[in-house]
Short mmCIF file of C-alpha atoms in Angstrom, two decimals:
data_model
loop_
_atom_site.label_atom_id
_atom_site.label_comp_id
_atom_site.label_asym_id
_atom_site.label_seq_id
_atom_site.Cartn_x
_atom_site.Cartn_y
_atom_site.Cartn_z
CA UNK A 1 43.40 8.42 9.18
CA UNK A 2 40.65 9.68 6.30
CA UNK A 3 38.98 7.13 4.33
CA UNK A 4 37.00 8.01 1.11
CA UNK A 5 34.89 6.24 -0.99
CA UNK A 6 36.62 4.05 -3.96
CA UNK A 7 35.69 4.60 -7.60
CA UNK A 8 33.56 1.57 -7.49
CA UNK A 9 31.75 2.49 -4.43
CA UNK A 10 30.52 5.96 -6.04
CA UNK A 11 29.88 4.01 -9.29
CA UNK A 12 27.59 1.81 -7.56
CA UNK A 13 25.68 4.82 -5.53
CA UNK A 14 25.50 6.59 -9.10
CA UNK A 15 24.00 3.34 -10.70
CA UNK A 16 20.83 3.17 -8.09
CA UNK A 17 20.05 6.34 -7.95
CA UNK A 18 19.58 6.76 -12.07
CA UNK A 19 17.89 3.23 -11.56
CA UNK A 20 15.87 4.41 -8.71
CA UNK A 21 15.05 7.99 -10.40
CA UNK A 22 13.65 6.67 -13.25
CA UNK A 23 11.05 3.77 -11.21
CA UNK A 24 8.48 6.26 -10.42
CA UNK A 25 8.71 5.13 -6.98
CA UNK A 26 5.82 7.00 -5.41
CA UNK A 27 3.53 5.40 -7.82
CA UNK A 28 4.84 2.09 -6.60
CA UNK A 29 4.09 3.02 -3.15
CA UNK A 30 0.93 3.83 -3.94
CA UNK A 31 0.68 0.20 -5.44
CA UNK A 32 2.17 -1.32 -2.81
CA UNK A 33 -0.14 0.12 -0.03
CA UNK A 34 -3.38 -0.95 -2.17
CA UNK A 35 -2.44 -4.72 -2.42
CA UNK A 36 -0.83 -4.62 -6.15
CA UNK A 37 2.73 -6.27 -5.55
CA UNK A 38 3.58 -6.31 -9.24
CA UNK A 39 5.55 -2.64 -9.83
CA UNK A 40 7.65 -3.23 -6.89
CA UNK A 41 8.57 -6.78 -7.46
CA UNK A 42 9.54 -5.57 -10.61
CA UNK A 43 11.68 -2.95 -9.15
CA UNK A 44 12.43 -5.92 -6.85
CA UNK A 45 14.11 -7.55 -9.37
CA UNK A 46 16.28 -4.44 -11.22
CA UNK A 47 17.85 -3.98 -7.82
CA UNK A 48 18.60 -7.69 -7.80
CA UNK A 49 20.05 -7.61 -10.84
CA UNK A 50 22.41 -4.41 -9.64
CA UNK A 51 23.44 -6.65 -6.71
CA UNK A 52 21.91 -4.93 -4.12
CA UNK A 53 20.98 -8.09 -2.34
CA UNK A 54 23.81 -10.04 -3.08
CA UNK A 55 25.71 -7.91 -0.66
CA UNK A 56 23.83 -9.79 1.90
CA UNK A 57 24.93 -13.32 0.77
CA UNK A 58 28.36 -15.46 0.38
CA UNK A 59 30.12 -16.01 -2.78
CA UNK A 60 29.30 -19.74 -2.06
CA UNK A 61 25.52 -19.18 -2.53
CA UNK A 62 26.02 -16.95 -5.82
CA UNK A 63 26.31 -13.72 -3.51
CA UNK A 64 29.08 -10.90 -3.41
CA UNK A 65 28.90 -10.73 0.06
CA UNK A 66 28.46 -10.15 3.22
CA UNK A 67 29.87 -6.63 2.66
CA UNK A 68 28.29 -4.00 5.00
CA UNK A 69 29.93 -1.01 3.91
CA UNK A 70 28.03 -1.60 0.16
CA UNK A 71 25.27 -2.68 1.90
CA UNK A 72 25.12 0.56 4.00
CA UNK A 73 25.56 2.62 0.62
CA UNK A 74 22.40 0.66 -1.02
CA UNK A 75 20.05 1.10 1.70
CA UNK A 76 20.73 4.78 2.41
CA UNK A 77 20.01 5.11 -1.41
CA UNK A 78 17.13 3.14 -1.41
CA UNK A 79 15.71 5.06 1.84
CA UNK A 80 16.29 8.08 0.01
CA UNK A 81 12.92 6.94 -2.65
CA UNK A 82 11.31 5.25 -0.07
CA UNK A 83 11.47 1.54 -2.17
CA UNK A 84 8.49 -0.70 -1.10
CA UNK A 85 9.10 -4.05 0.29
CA UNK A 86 11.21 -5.91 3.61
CA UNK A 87 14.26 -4.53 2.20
CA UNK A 88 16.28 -4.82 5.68
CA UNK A 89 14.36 -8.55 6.59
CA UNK A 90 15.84 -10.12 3.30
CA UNK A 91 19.64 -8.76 3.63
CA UNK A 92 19.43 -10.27 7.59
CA UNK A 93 17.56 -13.47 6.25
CA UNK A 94 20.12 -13.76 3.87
CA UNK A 95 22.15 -13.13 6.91
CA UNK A 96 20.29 -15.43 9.15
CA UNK A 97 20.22 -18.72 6.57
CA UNK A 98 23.58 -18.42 5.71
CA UNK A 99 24.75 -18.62 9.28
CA UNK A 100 22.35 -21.95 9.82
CA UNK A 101 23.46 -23.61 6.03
CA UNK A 102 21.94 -26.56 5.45
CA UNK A 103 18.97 -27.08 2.43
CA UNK A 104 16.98 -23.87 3.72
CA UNK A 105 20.25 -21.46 2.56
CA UNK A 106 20.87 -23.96 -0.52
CA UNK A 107 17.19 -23.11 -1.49
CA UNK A 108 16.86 -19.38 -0.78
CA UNK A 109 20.14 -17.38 -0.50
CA UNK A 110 20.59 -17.75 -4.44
CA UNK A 111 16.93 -16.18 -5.11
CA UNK A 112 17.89 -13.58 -2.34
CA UNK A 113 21.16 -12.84 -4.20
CA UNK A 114 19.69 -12.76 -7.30
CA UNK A 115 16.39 -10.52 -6.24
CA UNK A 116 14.07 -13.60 -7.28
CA UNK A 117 12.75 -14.26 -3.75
CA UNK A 118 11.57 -11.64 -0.99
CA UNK A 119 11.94 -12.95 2.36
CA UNK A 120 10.29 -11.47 5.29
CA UNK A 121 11.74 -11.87 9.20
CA UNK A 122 10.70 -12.43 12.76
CA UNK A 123 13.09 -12.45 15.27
CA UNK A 124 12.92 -12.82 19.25
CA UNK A 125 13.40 -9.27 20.62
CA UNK A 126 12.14 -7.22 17.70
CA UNK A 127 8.60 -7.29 17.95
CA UNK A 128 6.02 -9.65 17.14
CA UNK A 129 5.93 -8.47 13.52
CA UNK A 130 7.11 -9.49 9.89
CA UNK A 131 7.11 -7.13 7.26
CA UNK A 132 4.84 -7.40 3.87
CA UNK A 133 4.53 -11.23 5.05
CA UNK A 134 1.13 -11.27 2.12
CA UNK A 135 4.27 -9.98 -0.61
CA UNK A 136 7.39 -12.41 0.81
CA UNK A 137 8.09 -15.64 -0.98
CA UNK A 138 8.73 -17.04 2.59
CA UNK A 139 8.55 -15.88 6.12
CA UNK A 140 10.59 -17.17 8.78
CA UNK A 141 10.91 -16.78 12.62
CA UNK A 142 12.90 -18.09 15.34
CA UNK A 143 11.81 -18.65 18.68
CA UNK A 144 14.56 -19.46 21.00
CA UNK A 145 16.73 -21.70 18.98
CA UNK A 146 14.59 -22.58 16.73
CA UNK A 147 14.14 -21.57 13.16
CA UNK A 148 11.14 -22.49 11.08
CA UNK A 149 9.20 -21.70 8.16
CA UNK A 150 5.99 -19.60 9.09
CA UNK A 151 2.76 -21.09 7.59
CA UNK A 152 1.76 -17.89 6.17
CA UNK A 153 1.26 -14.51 6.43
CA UNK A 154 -0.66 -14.28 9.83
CA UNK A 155 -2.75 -11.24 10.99
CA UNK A 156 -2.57 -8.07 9.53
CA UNK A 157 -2.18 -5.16 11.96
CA UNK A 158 -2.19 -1.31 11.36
CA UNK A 159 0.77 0.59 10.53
CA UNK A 160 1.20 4.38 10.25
CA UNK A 161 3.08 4.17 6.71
CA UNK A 162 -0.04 2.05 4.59
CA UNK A 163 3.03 0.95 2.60
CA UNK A 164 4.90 -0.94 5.38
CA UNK A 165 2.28 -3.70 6.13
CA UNK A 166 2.92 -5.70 9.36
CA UNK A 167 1.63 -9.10 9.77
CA UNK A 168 1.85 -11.09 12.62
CA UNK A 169 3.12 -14.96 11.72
CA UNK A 170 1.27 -17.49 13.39
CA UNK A 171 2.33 -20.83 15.51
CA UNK A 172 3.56 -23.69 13.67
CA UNK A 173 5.46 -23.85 10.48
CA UNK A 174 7.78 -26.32 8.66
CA UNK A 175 10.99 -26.66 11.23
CA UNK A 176 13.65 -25.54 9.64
CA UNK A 177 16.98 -25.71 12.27
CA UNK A 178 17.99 -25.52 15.70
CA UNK A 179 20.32 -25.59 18.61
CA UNK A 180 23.43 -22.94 18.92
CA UNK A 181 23.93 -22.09 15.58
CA UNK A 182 20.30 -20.46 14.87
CA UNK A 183 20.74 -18.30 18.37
CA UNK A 184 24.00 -17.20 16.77
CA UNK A 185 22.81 -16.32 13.22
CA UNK A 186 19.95 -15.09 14.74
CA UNK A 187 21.78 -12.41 16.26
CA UNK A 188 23.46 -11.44 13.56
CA UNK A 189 20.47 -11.13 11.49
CA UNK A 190 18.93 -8.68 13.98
CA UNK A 191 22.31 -6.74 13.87
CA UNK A 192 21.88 -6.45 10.16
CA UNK A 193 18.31 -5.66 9.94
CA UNK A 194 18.70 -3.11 12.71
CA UNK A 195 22.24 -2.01 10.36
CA UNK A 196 20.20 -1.92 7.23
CA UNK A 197 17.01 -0.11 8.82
CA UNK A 198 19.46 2.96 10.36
CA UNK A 199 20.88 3.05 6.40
CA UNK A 200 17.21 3.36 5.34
CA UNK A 201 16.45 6.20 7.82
CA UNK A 202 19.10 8.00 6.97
CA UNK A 203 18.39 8.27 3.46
CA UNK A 204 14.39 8.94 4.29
CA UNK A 205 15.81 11.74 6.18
CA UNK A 206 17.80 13.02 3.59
CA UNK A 207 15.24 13.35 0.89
CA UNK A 208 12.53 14.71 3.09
CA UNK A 209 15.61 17.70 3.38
CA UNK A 210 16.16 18.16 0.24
CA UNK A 211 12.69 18.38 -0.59
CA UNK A 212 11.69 20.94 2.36
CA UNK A 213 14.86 23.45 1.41
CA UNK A 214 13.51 22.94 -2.41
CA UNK A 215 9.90 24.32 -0.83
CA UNK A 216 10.94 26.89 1.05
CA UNK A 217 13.17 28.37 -1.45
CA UNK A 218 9.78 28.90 -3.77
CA UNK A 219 7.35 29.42 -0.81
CA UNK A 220 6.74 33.31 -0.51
CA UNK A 221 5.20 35.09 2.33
CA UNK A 222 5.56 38.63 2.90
CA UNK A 223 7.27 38.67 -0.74
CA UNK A 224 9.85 37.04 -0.04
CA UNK A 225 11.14 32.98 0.46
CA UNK A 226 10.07 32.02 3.35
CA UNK A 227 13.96 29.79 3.18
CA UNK A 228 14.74 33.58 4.29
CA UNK A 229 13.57 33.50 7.46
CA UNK A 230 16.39 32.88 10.08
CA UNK A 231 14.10 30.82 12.24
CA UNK A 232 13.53 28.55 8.77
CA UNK A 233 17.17 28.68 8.53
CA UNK A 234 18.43 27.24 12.06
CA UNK A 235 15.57 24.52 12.02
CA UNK A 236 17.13 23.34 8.96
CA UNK A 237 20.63 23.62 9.73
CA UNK A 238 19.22 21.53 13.09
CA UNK A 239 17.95 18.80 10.94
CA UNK A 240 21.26 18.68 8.47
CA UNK A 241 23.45 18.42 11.74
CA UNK A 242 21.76 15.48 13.00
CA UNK A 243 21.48 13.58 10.17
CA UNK A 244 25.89 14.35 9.41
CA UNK A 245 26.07 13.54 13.16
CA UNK A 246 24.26 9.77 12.29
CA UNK A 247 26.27 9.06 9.32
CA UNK A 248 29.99 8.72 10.66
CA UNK A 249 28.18 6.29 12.94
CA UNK A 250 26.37 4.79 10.49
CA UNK A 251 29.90 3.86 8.59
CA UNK A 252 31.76 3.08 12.03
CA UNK A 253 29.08 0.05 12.20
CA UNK A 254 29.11 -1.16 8.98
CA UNK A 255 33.42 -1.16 9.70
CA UNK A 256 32.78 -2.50 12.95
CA UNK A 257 30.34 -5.69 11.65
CA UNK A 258 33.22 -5.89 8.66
CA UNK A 259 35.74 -6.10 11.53
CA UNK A 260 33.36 -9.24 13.22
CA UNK A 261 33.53 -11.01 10.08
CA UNK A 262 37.22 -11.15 9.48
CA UNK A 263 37.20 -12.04 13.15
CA UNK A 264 39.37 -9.21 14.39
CA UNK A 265 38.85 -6.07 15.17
CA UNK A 266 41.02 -2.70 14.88
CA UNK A 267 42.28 -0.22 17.89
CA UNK A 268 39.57 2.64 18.37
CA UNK A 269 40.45 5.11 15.63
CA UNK A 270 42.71 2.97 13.74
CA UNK A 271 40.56 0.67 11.37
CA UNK A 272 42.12 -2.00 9.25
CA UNK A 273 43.06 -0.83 5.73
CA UNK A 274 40.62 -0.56 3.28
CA UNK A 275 37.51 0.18 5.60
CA UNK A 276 36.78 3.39 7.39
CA UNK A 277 34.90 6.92 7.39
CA UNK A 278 35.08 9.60 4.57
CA UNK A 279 33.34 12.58 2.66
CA UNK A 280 31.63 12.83 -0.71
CA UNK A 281 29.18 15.47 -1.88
CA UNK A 282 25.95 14.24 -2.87
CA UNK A 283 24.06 10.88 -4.59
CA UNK A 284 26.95 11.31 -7.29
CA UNK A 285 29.56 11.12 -4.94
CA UNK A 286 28.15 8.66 -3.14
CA UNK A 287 26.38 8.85 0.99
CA UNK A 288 28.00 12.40 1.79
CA UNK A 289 29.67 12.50 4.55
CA UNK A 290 31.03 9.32 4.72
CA UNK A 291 32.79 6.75 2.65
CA UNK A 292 34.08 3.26 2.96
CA UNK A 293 35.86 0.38 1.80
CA UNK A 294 35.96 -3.49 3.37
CA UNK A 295 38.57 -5.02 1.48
CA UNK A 296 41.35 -4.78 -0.97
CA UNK A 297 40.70 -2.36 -3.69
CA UNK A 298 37.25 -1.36 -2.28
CA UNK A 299 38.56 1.26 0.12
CA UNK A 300 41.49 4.15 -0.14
CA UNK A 301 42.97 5.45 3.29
CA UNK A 302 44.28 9.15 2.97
CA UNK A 303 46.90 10.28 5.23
CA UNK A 304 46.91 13.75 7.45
CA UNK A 305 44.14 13.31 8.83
CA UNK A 306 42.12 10.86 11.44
CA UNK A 307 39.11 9.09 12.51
CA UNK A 308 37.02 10.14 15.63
CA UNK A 309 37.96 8.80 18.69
CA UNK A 310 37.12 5.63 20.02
CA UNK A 311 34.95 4.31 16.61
CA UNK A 312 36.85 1.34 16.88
CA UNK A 313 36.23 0.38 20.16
CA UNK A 314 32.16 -0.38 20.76
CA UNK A 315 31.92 -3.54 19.03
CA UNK A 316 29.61 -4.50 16.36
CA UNK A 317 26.10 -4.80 18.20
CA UNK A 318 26.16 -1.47 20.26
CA UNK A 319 27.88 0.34 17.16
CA UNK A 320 24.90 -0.77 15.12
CA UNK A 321 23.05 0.05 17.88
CA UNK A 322 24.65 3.78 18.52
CA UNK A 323 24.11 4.02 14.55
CA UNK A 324 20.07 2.97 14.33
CA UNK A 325 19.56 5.03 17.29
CA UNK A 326 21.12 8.35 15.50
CA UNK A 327 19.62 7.66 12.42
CA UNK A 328 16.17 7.08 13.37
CA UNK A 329 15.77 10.09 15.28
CA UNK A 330 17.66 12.49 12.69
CA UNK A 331 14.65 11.28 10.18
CA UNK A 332 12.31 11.46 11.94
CA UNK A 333 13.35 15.22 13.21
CA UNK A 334 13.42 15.58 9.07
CA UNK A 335 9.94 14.56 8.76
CA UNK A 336 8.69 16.98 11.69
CA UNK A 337 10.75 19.68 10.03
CA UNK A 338 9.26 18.45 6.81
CA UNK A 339 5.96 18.87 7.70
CA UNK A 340 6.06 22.10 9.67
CA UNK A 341 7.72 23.94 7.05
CA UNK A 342 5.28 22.46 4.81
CA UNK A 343 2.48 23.00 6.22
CA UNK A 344 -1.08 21.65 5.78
CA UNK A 345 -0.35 20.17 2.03
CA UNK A 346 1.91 17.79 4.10
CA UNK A 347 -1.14 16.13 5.31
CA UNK A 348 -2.44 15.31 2.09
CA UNK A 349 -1.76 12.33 -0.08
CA UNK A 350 -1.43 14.21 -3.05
CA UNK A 351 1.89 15.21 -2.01
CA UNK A 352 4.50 12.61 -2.82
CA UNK A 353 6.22 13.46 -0.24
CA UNK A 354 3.65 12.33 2.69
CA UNK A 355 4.89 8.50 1.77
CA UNK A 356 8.44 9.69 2.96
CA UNK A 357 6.72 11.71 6.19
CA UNK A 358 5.07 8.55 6.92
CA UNK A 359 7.73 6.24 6.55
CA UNK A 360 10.30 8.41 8.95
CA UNK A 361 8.76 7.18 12.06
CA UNK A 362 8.22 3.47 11.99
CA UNK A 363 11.74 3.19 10.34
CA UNK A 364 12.42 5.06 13.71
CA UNK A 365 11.06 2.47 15.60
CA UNK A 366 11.42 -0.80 13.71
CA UNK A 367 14.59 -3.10 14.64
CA UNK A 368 15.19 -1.56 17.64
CA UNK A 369 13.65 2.15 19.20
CA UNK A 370 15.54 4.86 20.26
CA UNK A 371 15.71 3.84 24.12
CA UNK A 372 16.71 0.41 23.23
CA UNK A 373 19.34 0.87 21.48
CA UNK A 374 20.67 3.23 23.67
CA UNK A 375 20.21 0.86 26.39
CA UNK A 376 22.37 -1.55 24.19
CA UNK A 377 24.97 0.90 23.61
CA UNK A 378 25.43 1.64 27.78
CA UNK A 379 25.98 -2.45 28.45
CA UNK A 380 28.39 -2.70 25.16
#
């Protein structure tokens, strides 16, 4: 069984990328990275407003969510221009408060859904870091099972992308829950941060791509393209495959975490109706390679043809896991293709594109690296 994006779903990937082509988003990183917060809230807020963090959030607190498969679709489109900000903390605070409830999701979720408030996230396991604390409304951090409020941004430590700025909360804070129920959410917030993260690599690696066959196809040496060279050729083709190779699994998590919250889960390679794995052929089309749908109406199964085996069958963590381990590697490989094929101008800041070259590897690395999530995939 074939599943393809719905209407709505390739309306929706149409929607932010004319939003996000028209931001001028290397001029907000370059914003971002020197301290001024204002251009990106503002774009901030025009994704709020096109419900990109609603996805994160229940109906309850003025959310549309959770819905992974959307959510999936939003990040790899906002990895794709390389939008400032803890995009991946906010969706798993949203994640994280709704699973605790109480006044602390009654006060934030409906500025999360809304794209009002920016919420940054530390959680035990994922480093000792919170993303653009100095830009968040609110950072919070659990430590064991215990969830509080940090009492501000902490100490700012070096990152190799300027415009990912990691801060490291401090002891203390306003209490905010405990017991059980914060362990729980708060593994479902990694889960969706680590989700969200793969979904931003993916797209990172996708436009760094795009833009190197662009450059080689006007790059001359020896008179001709240098995209004519047959060793140019098979390093690109490497790059393409792995980044199709990361996207089915990309889409089998987001189904899988879809499966968790219904509380059931589908056979291996026979998904639920309305949510599985699909083509489409470009930012128009929606992610290519892969479409899906979590409900009624938001996902169209096509007979003759069927899902890869055993999809079904990892569970959500080491599915997310399998997914932000493909995914961070294929974009990274992009940016080291990038920036071969490139050459020196890739080292200069000039370029737009060294924001993207930059970004590749900590997205690599952040919610979970390569060997750990591999290491999470081999004890399910």
């Amino acid at each position: 069984m074939r599943f393809v994006l719905t209407d709505e779903q390739r309306e929706f990937a149409r929607s932010l990328d004319a939003l996000l082509r028209a931001a001028d988003t290397p001029g907000v990183l370059r914003a971002w990275a020197a301290g001024d917060h204002g251009p990106g809230r503002a774009l901030w807020r025009r994704l709020g407003d096109a419900g990109v963090f609603a996805l994160a959030v229940p109906e309850v607190y003025g959310g549309v969510g959770p819905l992974p498969v959307e959510a999936a679709v939003a990040c790899v489109e906002l990895g794709r221009y390389a939008v400032p900000g803890p995009v991946a903390e906010t969706l798993a605070a949203g994640v994280l408060l709704a699973g605790v409830g109480g006044p602390a999701a009654k006060e934030w979720l409906p500025g999360i859904a809304s794209g009002a408030a920016m919420l940054s996230l530390r959680l035990p396991g994922h480093g000792p870091y919170a993303l653009d604390a100095d830009a968040a409304d609110a950072v919070f951090t659990v430590d064991g099972d215990g969830l509080r409020r940090a009492p501000g941004p902490g100490e700012l430590s070096v990152s190799a992308d300027p415009a990912r700025r990691l801060f490291r909360p401090g002891p203390g804070g306003e209490p905010v829950a405990g017991g059980r129920a914060v362990e729980a959410a708060s593994r479902a917030a990694g889960d969706w941060a680590s989700f969200a993260t793969a979904a931003l690599a993916l797209g990172c690696g996708e436009e760094l791509l795009r833009a190197t066959v662009a450059y080689v196809k006007q790059r001359r040496q020896f008179g001709v393209p240098v995209g004519s060279f047959q060793v140019v050729k098979h390093r690109l083709a490497d790059t393409l495959l792995g980044l199709e190779f990361a996207r089915p699994l990309l889409y089998g998590a987001a189904v899988e975490l879809t499966e968790e919250l219904s509380g059931g889960r589908a056979g291996a390679g026979s998904p639920e109706p309305g949510a599985g794995v699909g083509s489409g052929t470009g930012p128009a089309e929606g992610p290519p390679g892969a479409g899906l749908g979590t409900g009624p109406g938001m996902g169209s199964p096509e007979s003759g043809s069927r899902t890869g085996p055993g999809m079904g069958s990892l569970g959500a963590g080491a599915a997310v896991a399998a997914a932000k381990a493909a995914a961070g590697e294929a974009g990274y490989a992009a940016a080291r293709t990038a920036l071969q094929l490139h050459g020196a101008i890739g080292y200069t800041e000039e370029l737009d594109l060294a924001w993207w070259l930059r970004r590749a590897r900590p997205l690599r690395d952040a919610w979970g690296t390569p060997s750990a999530c591999r290491a999470r995939v081999l004890t399910g």
